[in-house]
Short mmCIF file of C-alpha atoms in Angstrom, two decimals:
data_model
loop_
_atom_site.label_atom_id
_atom_site.label_comp_id
_atom_site.label_asym_id
_atom_site.label_seq_id
_atom_site.Cartn_x
_atom_site.Cartn_y
_atom_site.Cartn_z
CA MET A 1 121.17 91.25 109.53
CA THR A 2 123.36 90.03 106.70
CA THR A 3 124.53 86.53 106.05
CA SER A 4 127.23 85.61 103.55
CA GLU A 5 126.00 83.55 100.62
CA ASN A 6 127.98 80.47 101.63
CA LYS A 7 126.08 80.17 104.92
CA PHE A 8 122.64 79.48 103.49
CA THR A 9 120.86 77.65 100.70
CA GLU A 10 117.81 78.69 98.73
CA GLU A 11 115.01 76.13 99.06
CA GLU A 12 111.66 75.53 97.38
CA VAL A 13 108.41 75.84 99.29
CA LEU A 14 106.67 72.51 98.65
CA TRP A 15 103.27 73.17 100.23
CA VAL A 16 101.51 75.66 102.47
CA LYS A 17 98.47 75.06 104.67
CA GLN A 18 96.76 77.93 106.45
CA HIS A 19 94.66 76.40 109.23
CA SER A 20 93.22 79.73 110.38
CA PRO A 21 93.97 83.41 109.84
CA LYS A 22 96.95 83.05 112.19
CA HIS A 23 98.02 79.38 112.04
CA LEU A 24 100.30 78.26 109.21
CA THR A 25 102.21 75.08 108.44
CA PHE A 26 104.47 74.65 105.44
CA ALA A 27 107.23 72.43 104.08
CA VAL A 28 110.43 73.28 102.23
CA SER A 29 112.92 71.15 100.36
CA ARG A 30 115.71 69.70 102.47
CA PRO A 31 119.30 69.83 101.28
CA GLU A 32 120.95 66.43 101.30
CA ALA A 33 123.65 67.69 103.68
CA TYR A 34 121.25 69.34 106.16
CA ARG A 35 121.31 67.72 109.61
CA PHE A 36 119.43 68.54 112.79
CA SER A 37 118.43 66.92 116.06
CA ALA A 38 114.77 66.86 117.10
CA GLY A 39 114.20 69.94 119.26
CA GLN A 40 116.54 72.21 117.32
CA PHE A 41 115.51 75.18 115.20
CA ALA A 42 116.32 76.48 111.74
CA ARG A 43 116.79 80.04 110.60
CA LEU A 44 114.59 80.88 107.64
CA GLY A 45 114.89 84.06 105.66
CA PHE A 46 114.04 86.22 102.68
CA ARG A 47 115.98 88.78 100.74
CA ALA A 48 114.97 92.29 101.73
CA GLY A 49 115.64 95.78 100.49
CA THR A 50 115.42 97.23 97.00
CA ASP A 51 118.94 96.15 96.12
CA GLY A 52 118.39 92.53 97.21
CA ASN A 53 121.48 92.58 99.41
CA GLY A 54 119.66 92.76 102.73
CA PHE A 55 118.00 89.87 104.55
CA ILE A 56 115.28 89.15 107.07
CA TRP A 57 115.81 86.06 109.27
CA ARG A 58 113.71 84.34 111.92
CA ALA A 59 114.15 81.12 113.90
CA TYR A 60 111.57 78.33 113.70
CA SER A 61 111.69 74.84 115.22
CA MET A 62 111.27 71.94 112.84
CA ILE A 63 108.12 69.87 113.36
CA SER A 64 109.35 67.19 110.99
CA ALA A 65 111.34 64.13 112.04
CA GLU A 66 115.12 63.98 111.81
CA TYR A 67 114.81 61.36 109.07
CA ALA A 68 112.18 63.19 106.97
CA ASP A 69 112.93 64.13 103.36
CA THR A 70 111.47 67.62 103.83
CA LEU A 71 111.56 70.29 106.53
CA GLU A 72 108.19 71.24 108.01
CA PHE A 73 107.39 74.27 110.17
CA PHE A 74 104.52 75.66 112.23
CA VAL A 75 104.09 79.41 112.53
CA ILE A 76 101.66 81.63 114.39
CA LEU A 77 101.33 84.77 112.30
CA ILE A 78 101.66 88.14 114.04
CA ASP A 79 99.72 91.18 112.84
CA GLY A 80 102.18 93.77 111.56
CA GLY A 81 105.14 91.40 111.76
CA GLU A 82 107.59 91.76 108.91
CA MET A 83 108.29 88.03 108.68
CA SER A 84 104.62 87.15 109.16
CA ALA A 85 103.71 89.35 106.20
CA ARG A 86 106.14 87.37 104.04
CA LEU A 87 104.85 84.04 105.30
CA THR A 88 101.20 85.02 104.83
CA ALA A 89 101.87 85.44 101.11
CA LEU A 90 103.85 82.19 100.87
CA GLN A 91 102.82 79.75 98.11
CA ALA A 92 104.06 76.43 96.83
CA GLY A 93 106.87 77.01 94.36
CA ASP A 94 108.20 80.10 96.13
CA ARG A 95 111.81 80.23 97.32
CA ILE A 96 112.96 80.66 100.90
CA LEU A 97 116.42 80.92 102.45
CA LEU A 98 117.65 78.27 104.88
CA ASP A 99 120.68 78.74 107.12
CA LYS A 100 122.90 75.69 106.61
CA THR A 101 123.34 75.09 110.34
CA ALA A 102 120.55 74.00 112.70
CA GLN A 103 120.86 75.47 116.17
CA GLY A 104 119.74 74.95 119.75
CA PHE A 105 120.27 72.70 122.76
CA PHE A 106 116.63 71.90 123.55
CA LEU A 107 117.29 68.18 123.31
CA PRO A 108 115.83 65.37 125.45
CA GLY A 109 119.10 63.45 125.10
CA ARG A 110 120.75 66.00 127.40
CA PHE A 111 118.93 64.45 130.35
CA PRO A 112 121.20 61.68 131.67
CA ASP A 113 118.38 59.84 133.43
CA GLY A 114 114.65 59.93 134.19
CA LYS A 115 111.67 57.80 133.22
CA ASP A 116 108.99 60.29 132.15
CA LEU A 117 109.50 63.04 129.58
CA ILE A 118 107.02 65.83 130.37
CA MET A 119 106.65 68.32 127.49
CA LEU A 120 104.79 71.55 128.31
CA SER A 121 103.93 73.99 125.53
CA THR A 122 101.85 76.98 124.57
CA GLY A 123 101.06 78.12 121.04
CA SER A 124 103.86 77.51 118.57
CA GLY A 125 105.95 76.10 121.42
CA ILE A 126 104.56 72.68 120.52
CA ALA A 127 106.71 72.64 117.37
CA PRO A 128 109.91 71.04 118.74
CA PHE A 129 107.87 68.44 120.59
CA LEU A 130 106.17 67.33 117.37
CA SER A 131 109.63 66.54 116.02
CA ILE A 132 110.77 64.88 119.24
CA ILE A 133 107.81 62.48 119.46
CA GLN A 134 108.56 61.17 115.96
CA GLN A 135 111.93 59.82 117.10
CA PRO A 136 111.88 56.07 117.94
CA ALA A 137 114.93 56.49 120.21
CA VAL A 138 112.97 58.85 122.49
CA TRP A 139 110.16 56.32 122.90
CA GLU A 140 112.67 53.60 123.70
CA ARG A 141 114.47 55.81 126.21
CA PHE A 142 111.48 56.92 128.33
CA ASP A 143 108.65 54.98 129.96
CA THR A 144 106.16 57.80 129.30
CA LEU A 145 106.01 60.70 126.84
CA ALA A 146 103.56 63.28 128.21
CA LEU A 147 102.67 66.30 126.07
CA ALA A 148 100.50 69.27 127.07
CA HIS A 149 99.51 71.94 124.55
CA SER A 150 97.93 75.05 126.04
CA VAL A 151 96.11 77.54 123.79
CA SER A 152 93.42 80.17 124.17
CA PHE A 153 90.57 78.54 122.24
CA ALA A 154 89.67 75.09 120.92
CA ARG A 155 90.15 76.30 117.34
CA ASP A 156 93.85 76.78 118.15
CA LEU A 157 94.36 73.06 118.83
CA ILE A 158 95.26 72.29 115.24
CA PHE A 159 97.49 69.26 115.96
CA ASN A 160 95.03 67.08 117.88
CA ASP A 161 94.20 64.91 114.85
CA TRP A 162 97.88 64.75 113.88
CA ILE A 163 98.77 63.44 117.33
CA ARG A 164 95.97 60.86 117.23
CA GLY A 165 97.35 59.73 113.88
CA LEU A 166 100.63 58.69 115.50
CA SER A 167 98.95 55.40 116.39
CA ASP A 168 99.44 54.48 112.70
CA HIS A 169 103.01 55.77 112.44
CA PRO A 170 105.15 52.88 111.13
CA LEU A 171 108.13 53.63 113.39
CA ILE A 172 106.41 54.45 116.68
CA ALA A 173 102.99 52.76 116.60
CA GLU A 174 104.30 49.96 118.81
CA HIS A 175 105.15 52.51 121.52
CA ILE A 176 102.00 54.62 121.34
CA GLY A 177 100.71 53.29 124.65
CA LYS A 178 103.39 55.38 126.33
CA LEU A 179 101.90 58.65 125.05
CA ARG A 180 99.85 60.96 127.25
CA PHE A 181 98.47 64.01 125.42
CA VAL A 182 96.57 66.72 127.29
CA PRO A 183 95.08 69.68 125.36
CA ILE A 184 94.35 72.82 127.35
CA THR A 185 92.18 75.85 126.52
CA THR A 186 92.52 78.84 128.82
CA ARG A 187 89.78 81.17 127.53
CA GLU A 188 86.93 78.73 127.08
CA THR A 189 85.77 75.38 128.37
CA THR A 190 86.38 72.62 125.84
CA GLU A 191 85.23 69.02 126.00
CA GLY A 192 88.20 66.72 126.40
CA ALA A 193 90.55 69.54 127.42
CA LEU A 194 91.63 71.09 130.69
CA SER A 195 90.81 74.78 131.14
CA CYS A 196 93.43 76.40 133.35
CA ARG A 197 96.93 77.84 132.91
CA LEU A 198 99.83 75.43 133.12
CA PRO A 199 101.34 76.83 136.37
CA GLU A 200 98.03 76.37 138.19
CA LEU A 201 97.59 72.87 136.74
CA LEU A 202 100.99 71.96 138.13
CA LYS A 203 100.24 73.45 141.55
CA ASN A 204 96.83 71.83 142.00
CA GLY A 205 97.96 68.43 140.74
CA ARG A 206 95.46 68.24 137.88
CA LEU A 207 98.14 67.94 135.21
CA ALA A 208 99.85 65.01 136.93
CA GLN A 209 96.43 63.42 137.33
CA ALA A 210 95.63 63.92 133.63
CA PHE A 211 98.98 62.43 132.65
CA GLN A 212 98.40 59.56 135.08
CA ARG A 213 101.96 60.02 136.30
CA PRO A 214 103.22 61.46 139.59
CA PHE A 215 105.79 64.22 139.20
CA THR A 216 108.97 63.35 141.11
CA PRO A 217 112.59 64.56 140.86
CA ALA A 218 113.71 60.97 140.45
CA ASP A 219 111.55 60.16 137.43
CA SER A 220 110.17 63.36 135.80
CA ARG A 221 112.09 65.36 133.21
CA PHE A 222 110.43 68.60 132.10
CA MET A 223 110.86 70.41 128.78
CA ILE A 224 109.07 73.77 128.54
CA CYS A 225 108.56 75.76 125.33
CA GLY A 226 106.20 78.61 124.56
CA ASN A 227 105.61 82.26 125.26
CA PRO A 228 108.26 83.74 127.59
CA GLN A 229 105.82 84.52 130.40
CA MET A 230 104.54 80.95 130.52
CA VAL A 231 108.07 79.56 130.44
CA GLN A 232 109.12 81.71 133.39
CA ASP A 233 105.94 81.03 135.38
CA VAL A 234 106.16 77.27 134.88
CA PHE A 235 109.87 77.30 135.68
CA LYS A 236 109.23 79.16 138.94
CA THR A 237 106.42 76.75 139.83
CA LEU A 238 108.61 73.71 139.22
CA LEU A 239 111.38 75.20 141.36
CA GLU A 240 108.85 75.64 144.17
CA MET A 241 107.86 71.99 143.70
CA GLY A 242 111.44 70.86 144.28
CA PHE A 243 112.73 70.49 140.73
CA ALA A 244 115.95 72.06 139.43
CA MET A 245 117.30 73.49 136.18
CA HIS A 246 119.33 71.01 134.17
CA ARG A 247 122.92 72.03 133.48
CA ASN A 248 125.65 70.00 131.84
CA LYS A 249 127.79 69.97 134.97
CA LEU A 250 124.87 69.83 137.37
CA PRO A 251 122.07 67.53 136.13
CA GLY A 252 118.54 68.61 136.93
CA GLN A 253 114.98 68.03 135.78
CA ILE A 254 114.09 71.15 133.74
CA MET A 255 114.99 72.43 130.28
CA MET A 256 113.25 75.43 128.77
CA GLU A 257 113.12 77.48 125.60
CA ASN A 258 111.03 80.41 124.47
CA GLY A 259 108.80 79.72 121.46
CA PHE A 260 109.63 81.68 118.34
#
């Protein structure tokens, strides 16, 4: 894929943190003119090819707030992946390409009504939700913000402490009582976490119980992000429970996006 020079900027990598052999977070400089809405994604890239005229691009949701001075990202590295190989070697001071235009319509503001924002994620699908829950307007809009993060093992729950730290966030600390966070591990039993796949937790009512909120078409608004199989399975389950896809001309209760 090629992109003309006037469509991207070259940014500095500010810091890199490798949480495990496959979990990586990093921050890059943010151009003054760069704008995005929480839930959108950026296209990041590197020059490729011996002549330097080729490019490699991938889409990653921002985990940073709309008002942050830097752009932060969370990546799950894939063995043998071309982009993952580049990111594995990433160090502070390196340069990375940033498409000038943020993209995506995975935005809680698209829901015209509802009281409870239910955010269901697997793996790197938690990324857009980390940005969303840093927005004061979202806390003011909904009575409850409920976030589930489903992973294979407890070691993959790298944002638990970060989420607990929101109680000290200067812009949202006053709203923190509205937050319901439920970690889930599907391949081992973990203290303080549920241990079943999201579709089953919806069907058996355990997720609603953990969130301390009933799921109803009148009040619940679902955002789903993660691996494509989970997204489809959860979507099908919610349809069977009486919820509908949200469309601009036909409001519903479900929005979904595959994790990158």
